[in-house]
Tab-separated table of C-alpha atoms in Angstrom:
chain	number	residue	atom	x	y	z
A	1	TRP	CA	18.362	0.050	-15.618
A	2	ASP	CA	18.189	-3.670	-16.542
A	3	LEU	CA	18.557	-5.155	-13.047
A	4	THR	CA	14.883	-6.127	-12.946
A	5	TYR	CA	15.271	-8.011	-16.213
A	6	TYR	CA	18.270	-10.040	-15.089
A	7	THR	CA	17.036	-10.722	-11.571
A	8	GLY	CA	13.794	-11.865	-13.189
A	9	ILE	CA	15.676	-14.371	-15.344
A	10	THR	CA	17.417	-15.685	-12.232
A	11	LYS	CA	14.134	-16.030	-10.352
A	12	ASN	CA	12.710	-17.860	-13.337
A	13	HIS	CA	15.565	-20.341	-13.061
A	14	LEU	CA	15.292	-20.713	-9.276
A	15	PHE	CA	11.536	-20.990	-8.994
A	16	GLU	CA	10.486	-23.426	-11.665
A	17	GLY	CA	9.364	-21.539	-14.712
A	18	GLN	CA	7.943	-18.370	-13.210
A	19	ASP	CA	7.993	-15.263	-15.375
A	20	ASP	CA	10.129	-12.157	-14.909
A	21	ALA	CA	8.094	-11.113	-11.890
A	22	GLY	CA	8.224	-14.577	-10.380
A	23	GLU	CA	4.530	-14.938	-11.126
A	24	GLY	CA	4.158	-17.160	-14.176
A	25	SER	CA	2.719	-20.053	-12.167
A	26	LEU	CA	0.212	-17.640	-10.592
A	27	SER	CA	-1.277	-16.356	-13.835
A	28	GLY	CA	-5.061	-16.131	-13.629
A	29	TYR	CA	-5.310	-16.579	-9.869
A	30	PHE	CA	-5.743	-12.929	-8.854
A	31	THR	CA	-8.604	-10.635	-9.802
A	32	VAL	CA	-9.995	-7.311	-8.638
A	33	GLU	CA	-13.119	-9.022	-7.297
A	34	GLN	CA	-11.174	-11.520	-5.216
A	35	SER	CA	-8.936	-8.738	-3.920
A	36	ILE	CA	-12.019	-6.830	-2.772
A	37	GLU	CA	-13.329	-9.978	-1.100
A	38	GLY	CA	-9.969	-10.190	0.642
A	39	MET	CA	-10.358	-6.623	1.908
A	40	LYS	CA	-13.795	-7.446	3.279
A	41	GLU	CA	-12.548	-10.582	4.999
A	42	LEU	CA	-9.555	-8.757	6.439
A	43	VAL	CA	-11.466	-5.909	8.085
A	44	LYS	CA	-14.163	-8.264	9.353
A	45	ARG	CA	-11.786	-10.675	11.028
A	46	LEU	CA	-9.260	-8.137	12.317
A	47	PHE	CA	-11.546	-5.306	13.397
A	48	GLY	CA	-15.155	-6.517	13.340
A	49	ILE	CA	-15.940	-4.148	10.476
A	50	VAL	CA	-18.335	-4.621	7.572
A	51	MET	CA	-17.180	-3.291	4.191
A	52	GLN	CA	-20.238	-2.951	1.959
A	53	GLU	CA	-20.548	-1.751	-1.618
A	54	SER	CA	-23.035	1.074	-2.141
A	55	PRO	CA	-24.609	2.646	-5.232
A	56	LEU	CA	-22.532	5.421	-6.746
A	57	GLY	CA	-24.403	8.678	-7.291
A	58	ALA	CA	-23.923	10.674	-10.497
A	59	ASN	CA	-22.506	13.583	-8.486
A	60	GLU	CA	-19.869	11.310	-6.939
A	61	ARG	CA	-18.147	10.350	-10.194
A	62	TRP	CA	-14.996	11.956	-11.519
A	63	ASP	CA	-14.155	9.485	-14.280
A	64	VAL	CA	-16.583	10.573	-17.014
A	65	GLU	CA	-17.828	13.887	-18.359
A	66	GLU	CA	-20.443	13.296	-21.020
A	67	ASN	CA	-22.318	10.422	-19.391
A	68	PRO	CA	-22.070	10.595	-15.592
A	69	ASN	CA	-24.313	7.540	-15.224
A	70	SER	CA	-21.879	5.275	-17.059
A	71	ALA	CA	-20.257	2.616	-14.934
A	72	SER	CA	-17.872	1.474	-17.656
A	73	ASN	CA	-14.811	3.080	-16.116
A	74	GLY	CA	-15.296	1.295	-12.864
A	75	ILE	CA	-15.260	3.734	-9.944
A	76	ARG	CA	-16.893	1.970	-7.011
A	77	LYS	CA	-18.035	3.055	-3.569
A	78	PHE	CA	-17.723	1.125	-0.306
A	79	GLU	CA	-19.061	2.078	3.115
A	80	PHE	CA	-17.555	0.827	6.367
A	81	PHE	CA	-19.632	-0.025	9.460
A	82	GLU	CA	-18.952	-1.502	12.861
A	83	GLU	CA	-20.318	-5.034	12.799
A	84	VAL	CA	-21.848	-4.968	16.294
A	85	ASP	CA	-23.765	-1.687	16.421
A	86	GLY	CA	-23.843	-0.684	12.746
A	87	ASP	CA	-22.204	2.689	13.365
A	88	GLY	CA	-20.733	4.204	10.204
A	89	LEU	CA	-16.963	4.605	9.990
A	90	GLY	CA	-16.390	6.200	6.587
A	91	VAL	CA	-16.449	5.792	2.820
A	92	MET	CA	-13.837	4.509	0.376
A	93	TYR	CA	-13.947	4.953	-3.392
A	94	LEU	CA	-12.007	2.549	-5.593
A	95	ASP	CA	-10.650	3.949	-8.860
A	96	LEU	CA	-8.432	1.094	-9.958
A	97	HIS	CA	-8.068	1.143	-13.742
A	98	PRO	CA	-6.251	3.436	-16.200
A	99	ARG	CA	-8.016	5.884	-18.520
A	100	PRO	CA	-6.891	8.894	-20.564
A	101	GLY	CA	-5.919	11.884	-18.451
A	102	LYS	CA	-5.925	9.981	-15.171
A	103	TYR	CA	-3.181	10.127	-12.536
A	104	THR	CA	-0.769	7.427	-13.681
A	105	HIS	CA	0.545	6.040	-10.396
A	106	ALA	CA	-0.971	4.479	-7.274
A	107	ALA	CA	-2.033	6.581	-4.304
A	108	HIS	CA	-4.483	7.083	-1.478
A	109	PHE	CA	-6.221	10.460	-1.500
A	110	THR	CA	-8.194	11.968	1.344
A	111	VAL	CA	-11.405	13.499	0.016
A	112	ARG	CA	-12.559	14.509	3.493
A	113	CYS	CA	-10.689	14.067	6.744
A	114	GLY	CA	-12.325	12.810	9.897
A	115	CYS	CA	-12.595	15.225	12.832
A	116	GLU	CA	-14.762	16.235	15.761
A	117	LEU	CA	-17.479	18.760	14.905
A	118	ARG	CA	-18.265	21.754	17.050
A	119	GLU	CA	-21.973	21.005	17.128
A	120	SER	CA	-22.930	18.303	19.631
A	121	SER	CA	-25.687	15.775	19.045
A	122	SER	CA	-29.065	15.976	20.784
A	123	ASN	CA	-27.829	13.712	23.595
A	124	GLY	CA	-24.779	15.880	24.204
A	125	GLN	CA	-22.273	13.562	22.575
A	126	THR	CA	-19.644	14.909	20.199
A	127	ASN	CA	-20.534	14.576	16.534
A	128	TYR	CA	-17.815	13.217	14.275
A	129	GLN	CA	-17.240	14.023	10.613
A	130	LEU	CA	-16.681	10.658	8.943
A	131	PRO	CA	-13.718	10.383	6.581
A	132	ILE	CA	-13.995	9.854	2.824
A	133	VAL	CA	-11.016	8.472	0.911
A	134	ALA	CA	-10.171	7.423	-2.637
A	135	LEU	CA	-7.881	4.513	-3.411
A	136	VAL	CA	-6.452	5.179	-6.877
A	137	CYS	CA	-4.411	2.667	-8.907
A	138	ASN	CA	-3.780	1.755	-12.526
A	139	VAL	CA	-4.030	-2.032	-12.476
A	140	SER	CA	-4.901	-4.246	-15.451
A	141	PRO	CA	-8.409	-3.479	-16.731
A	142	SER	CA	-10.985	-6.034	-17.748
A	143	SER	CA	-11.492	-6.788	-21.435
A	144	SER	CA	-13.433	-9.048	-23.761
A	145	ASN	CA	-10.364	-11.318	-23.836
A	146	THR	CA	-10.644	-11.915	-20.083
A	147	GLY	CA	-14.403	-12.277	-19.975
A	148	GLU	CA	-14.753	-8.736	-18.591
A	149	ILE	CA	-12.809	-9.824	-15.500
A	150	SER	CA	-9.856	-7.764	-14.301
A	151	ILE	CA	-6.988	-10.234	-13.894
A	152	LEU	CA	-4.091	-8.954	-11.787
A	153	SER	CA	-0.476	-9.870	-11.274
A	154	HIS	CA	0.679	-10.524	-7.729
A	155	SER	CA	2.651	-7.276	-7.748
A	156	GLU	CA	-0.537	-5.379	-8.666
A	157	VAL	CA	-2.339	-7.022	-5.753
A	158	GLU	CA	0.500	-5.924	-3.477
A	159	THR	CA	0.135	-2.344	-4.720
A	160	VAL	CA	-3.627	-2.356	-4.098
A	161	PHE	CA	-3.202	-3.617	-0.532
A	162	HIS	CA	-0.397	-1.136	0.140
A	163	GLU	CA	-2.796	1.700	-0.672
A	164	PHE	CA	-5.560	-0.069	1.269
A	165	GLY	CA	-3.303	0.201	4.331
A	166	HIS	CA	-3.248	3.975	3.892
A	167	ALA	CA	-7.021	4.017	3.388
A	168	LEU	CA	-7.601	2.113	6.642
A	169	HIS	CA	-5.362	4.588	8.463
A	170	SER	CA	-7.609	7.438	7.317
A	171	LEU	CA	-10.886	5.574	7.783
A	172	LEU	CA	-10.203	4.255	11.288
A	173	SER	CA	-8.509	7.246	12.918
A	174	ARG	CA	-10.567	9.331	15.334
A	175	THR	CA	-8.932	12.681	16.045
A	176	SER	CA	-10.176	16.035	17.281
A	177	PHE	CA	-8.645	17.942	14.378
A	178	GLN	CA	-8.724	17.109	10.687
A	179	HIS	CA	-5.088	18.056	10.192
A	180	LEU	CA	-4.099	15.169	12.471
A	181	SER	CA	-6.442	12.648	10.864
A	182	GLY	CA	-5.203	9.330	9.476
A	183	THR	CA	-2.156	9.664	7.263
A	184	ARG	CA	-1.481	13.225	8.437
A	185	THR	CA	1.163	11.931	10.760
A	186	ALA	CA	4.957	12.001	10.951
A	187	MET	CA	6.475	11.378	7.509
A	188	ASP	CA	8.856	8.719	8.777
A	189	PHE	CA	5.922	6.774	10.263
A	190	VAL	CA	3.154	7.265	7.703
A	191	GLU	CA	4.127	4.275	5.549
A	192	THR	CA	3.865	1.830	8.468
A	193	PRO	CA	0.187	0.834	7.951
A	194	SER	CA	0.648	0.471	4.187
A	195	HIS	CA	3.709	-1.752	4.572
A	196	LEU	CA	1.862	-3.856	7.144
A	197	MET	CA	-0.910	-4.626	4.639
A	198	GLU	CA	1.700	-5.821	2.146
A	199	PHE	CA	2.555	-8.694	4.466
A	200	TYR	CA	-0.882	-10.175	3.871
A	201	VAL	CA	-0.357	-10.732	0.160
A	202	TRP	CA	2.622	-12.943	1.055
A	203	ASN	CA	0.729	-14.848	3.741
A	204	GLU	CA	-0.341	-18.395	2.826
A	205	GLU	CA	-3.709	-18.215	4.587
A	206	PHE	CA	-4.612	-14.926	2.940
A	207	LEU	CA	-3.374	-16.075	-0.466
A	208	ASN	CA	-5.829	-18.955	-0.190
A	209	ILE	CA	-8.619	-16.400	0.278
A	210	ILE	CA	-7.770	-14.061	-2.596
A	211	GLY	CA	-6.232	-16.638	-4.946
A	212	ARG	CA	-8.888	-18.374	-7.047
A	213	HIS	CA	-8.280	-19.335	-10.646
A	214	VAL	CA	-10.464	-17.217	-12.892
A	215	GLN	CA	-11.581	-20.214	-14.989
A	216	THR	CA	-11.701	-23.123	-12.556
A	217	GLY	CA	-12.107	-21.473	-9.162
A	218	ALA	CA	-9.252	-23.628	-7.860
A	219	ARG	CA	-6.981	-22.427	-5.072
A	220	ILE	CA	-3.324	-21.666	-5.733
A	221	PRO	CA	-1.292	-24.911	-5.462
A	222	ALA	CA	0.746	-25.084	-2.262
A	223	LYS	CA	4.019	-25.407	-4.226
A	224	ASN	CA	3.286	-22.207	-6.135
A	225	ILE	CA	2.642	-20.322	-2.898
A	226	GLU	CA	5.861	-21.711	-1.450
A	227	ASN	CA	7.825	-20.511	-4.480
A	228	LEU	CA	6.171	-17.100	-4.327
A	229	VAL	CA	7.036	-16.614	-0.651
A	230	ARG	CA	10.613	-17.774	-1.239
A	231	SER	CA	11.008	-15.384	-4.154
A	232	ARG	CA	10.171	-12.423	-1.921
A	233	ASN	CA	13.587	-12.479	-0.259
A	234	THR	CA	15.594	-13.280	-3.382
A	235	PHE	CA	17.859	-10.284	-4.115
A	236	LYS	CA	16.372	-8.568	-1.057
A	237	ALA	CA	19.733	-7.193	0.063
A	238	MET	CA	20.269	-5.585	-3.334
A	239	GLU	CA	16.769	-4.092	-3.188
A	240	ILE	CA	17.398	-2.590	0.263
A	241	GLN	CA	20.778	-1.220	-0.808
A	242	SER	CA	19.110	0.423	-3.807
A	243	GLN	CA	16.519	1.997	-1.541
A	244	CYS	CA	19.313	3.370	0.640
A	245	VAL	CA	20.947	4.955	-2.418
A	246	TYR	CA	17.639	6.523	-3.489
A	247	ALA	CA	17.220	7.937	0.007
A	248	MET	CA	20.760	9.356	0.039
A	249	PHE	CA	20.244	10.874	-3.402
A	250	ASP	CA	16.978	12.444	-2.215
A	251	GLN	CA	18.574	13.890	0.916
A	252	THR	CA	21.575	15.212	-1.020
A	253	ILE	CA	19.687	17.100	-3.723
A	254	PHE	CA	17.280	18.585	-1.185
A	255	GLY	CA	20.116	19.433	1.192
A	256	GLN	CA	22.759	22.140	1.202
A	257	PRO	CA	23.588	23.195	-2.403
A	258	GLU	CA	27.340	22.917	-1.876
A	259	LYS	CA	26.902	19.183	-1.199
A	260	TRP	CA	25.511	18.437	-4.640
A	261	GLN	CA	26.638	21.256	-6.940
A	262	SER	CA	30.223	20.004	-6.928
A	263	ALA	CA	29.053	16.652	-8.278
A	264	GLY	CA	28.114	18.181	-11.643
A	265	SER	CA	24.718	17.036	-12.856
A	266	THR	CA	22.154	15.046	-10.906
A	267	THR	CA	23.013	12.095	-13.152
A	268	ASP	CA	26.663	12.370	-12.104
A	269	LEU	CA	25.595	12.403	-8.462
A	270	PHE	CA	23.322	9.399	-8.964
A	271	GLU	CA	26.197	7.453	-10.555
A	272	LYS	CA	28.592	8.488	-7.786
A	273	LEU	CA	26.270	7.197	-5.067
A	274	HIS	CA	25.792	3.909	-6.906
A	275	CYS	CA	29.543	3.384	-7.220
A	276	GLU	CA	30.213	4.326	-3.586
A	277	ASN	CA	27.646	1.765	-2.459
A	278	ASP	CA	28.699	-1.086	-4.762
A	279	LEU	CA	25.623	-0.958	-6.992
A	280	LEU	CA	25.666	-1.301	-10.758
A	281	PHE	CA	25.058	1.850	-12.763
A	282	ALA	CA	24.409	1.950	-16.516
A	283	ARG	CA	26.043	5.034	-17.978
A	284	GLY	CA	23.975	7.004	-20.438
A	285	THR	CA	20.784	6.430	-18.424
A	286	HIS	CA	18.970	8.746	-16.012
A	287	TRP	CA	16.412	6.607	-14.171
A	288	HIS	CA	16.063	9.211	-11.429
A	289	SER	CA	14.354	11.619	-13.851
A	290	LYS	CA	11.184	9.510	-13.638
A	291	PHE	CA	11.415	9.018	-9.864
A	292	GLY	CA	8.211	10.756	-8.774
A	293	HIS	CA	8.880	10.419	-5.043
A	294	LEU	CA	11.673	12.984	-5.349
A	295	VAL	CA	8.943	15.598	-5.693
A	296	SER	CA	6.343	14.254	-3.292
A	297	TYR	CA	8.730	13.284	-0.492
A	298	GLY	CA	11.431	15.956	-0.772
A	299	ALA	CA	14.255	14.747	1.524
A	300	GLY	CA	11.867	12.305	3.184
A	301	TYR	CA	12.129	9.282	0.909
A	302	TYR	CA	14.192	7.509	3.584
A	303	SER	CA	10.932	7.155	5.509
A	304	TYR	CA	9.684	4.520	3.084
A	305	LEU	CA	12.419	2.088	4.124
A	306	TYR	CA	12.477	3.330	7.721
A	307	ALA	CA	8.757	2.681	8.244
A	308	SER	CA	9.087	-0.825	6.817
A	309	LEU	CA	11.095	-1.706	9.935
A	310	PHE	CA	8.168	-0.686	12.148
A	311	SER	CA	5.664	-2.664	10.105
A	312	ALA	CA	7.926	-5.724	10.134
A	313	ASP	CA	8.210	-5.438	13.912
A	314	ILE	CA	4.428	-5.198	14.308
A	315	TRP	CA	3.855	-8.132	11.956
A	316	LYS	CA	6.387	-10.359	13.703
A	317	GLU	CA	5.161	-9.592	17.217
A	318	SER	CA	1.419	-9.458	16.600
A	319	PHE	CA	0.385	-11.204	13.371
A	320	SER	CA	3.046	-13.659	12.163
A	321	HIS	CA	1.597	-16.540	14.193
A	322	ASP	CA	-2.052	-15.638	13.600
A	323	ALA	CA	-2.548	-13.238	10.708
A	324	PHE	CA	-6.248	-12.789	11.535
A	325	SER	CA	-6.053	-12.417	15.311
A	326	ARG	CA	-8.999	-10.272	16.418
A	327	SER	CA	-7.249	-9.256	19.626
A	328	ALA	CA	-4.129	-8.172	17.730
A	329	GLY	CA	-6.270	-6.404	15.121
A	330	GLU	CA	-8.240	-4.453	17.701
A	331	LYS	CA	-5.050	-3.532	19.500
A	332	TYR	CA	-3.542	-2.312	16.242
A	333	TRP	CA	-6.649	-0.182	15.646
A	334	LYS	CA	-6.775	1.301	19.141
A	335	GLU	CA	-3.030	1.775	19.641
A	336	ILE	CA	-1.947	2.835	16.135
A	337	LEU	CA	-4.613	3.625	13.548
A	338	ILE	CA	-7.083	5.484	15.757
A	339	HIS	CA	-4.573	8.184	16.711
A	340	GLY	CA	-3.649	9.340	13.199
A	341	GLY	CA	-1.019	12.026	13.773
A	342	SER	CA	-2.259	13.085	17.216
A	343	LYS	CA	0.182	10.920	19.184
A	344	ASP	CA	3.945	10.460	19.101
A	345	PRO	CA	4.711	7.412	16.902
A	346	ASN	CA	7.252	6.185	19.465
A	347	GLN	CA	4.547	6.065	22.112
A	348	MET	CA	2.154	4.292	19.746
A	349	LEU	CA	4.753	1.664	18.913
A	350	LYS	CA	5.583	1.109	22.574
A	351	SER	CA	1.902	0.615	23.354
A	352	MET	CA	1.517	-1.803	20.435
A	353	LEU	CA	4.686	-3.811	20.958
A	354	GLY	CA	5.026	-3.581	24.723
A	355	ARG	CA	8.540	-2.200	24.173
A	356	GLY	CA	10.412	0.273	22.043
A	357	PRO	CA	10.671	-0.430	18.298
């Protein structure tokens, strides 16, 4: 209930005047535009891919009704091409800012899955239906107070790149069937690419790419980056323990009825699990009632934490020493992303890591 508040105060004390998210000394350094530049740099250096903004047609918008030519709500379109031969790879729409009636969380949506088409090309090669995805968030919008620039917190940047990891999974997979394309893979593996992208927003080299002060253009001071990276692991054990409790709660209420009906209400069960796992619980609250993943995951929320182990393994083995290694990036594409859900995740991880996860 108020854990975030109190851990924030502690981080503020430990890391020299940062705010409750540990980000006070980073205020003004992150923007939507710089985050997009970071995406472009990332795919170019890792995969040899060009990410290019394209005009948005009136029939491609879903953010306005009366004036479909208005760009005020900020949906943007990006096309992806292979740098060497110019072959198209897919399209990504960015819908990053809140508006009335919009989905209120962050997500990656597949508009059209990639798949092989029955009709062959004139030279006999298989035609491929290119994927189209939408990356939807609700990050801080621009305003007259910010000079029409969308200034983001570091946590918002992390959310954007988490969803970008899902988008890359869909864009770069090449499967025979659409139902095995991209993120249509095993539930306890699907969060691996998204968690891997999160590592970049804690990487010093990448932070120096996306972190430019909105007024001066200056890079983030080295001390601020050091404090940010250190803050990532502060209270990490408590965070992981909380995730375990959420996963157990999810599995219990979607499991056999006799396992949860005896607990009374779902609030009683939530409190019981907290107490059994030495976590604080504020009586009179029911945080779980706003926990959207209980609906979307349905007994599979454990996969969020489970997949983070795979991404951490991939990062440590392949990218921790050189975050922009082209050889590691191409291997990640060809051994993980390209297969979508058409290959056993264990086999993909063995091919990527050279061993079992």
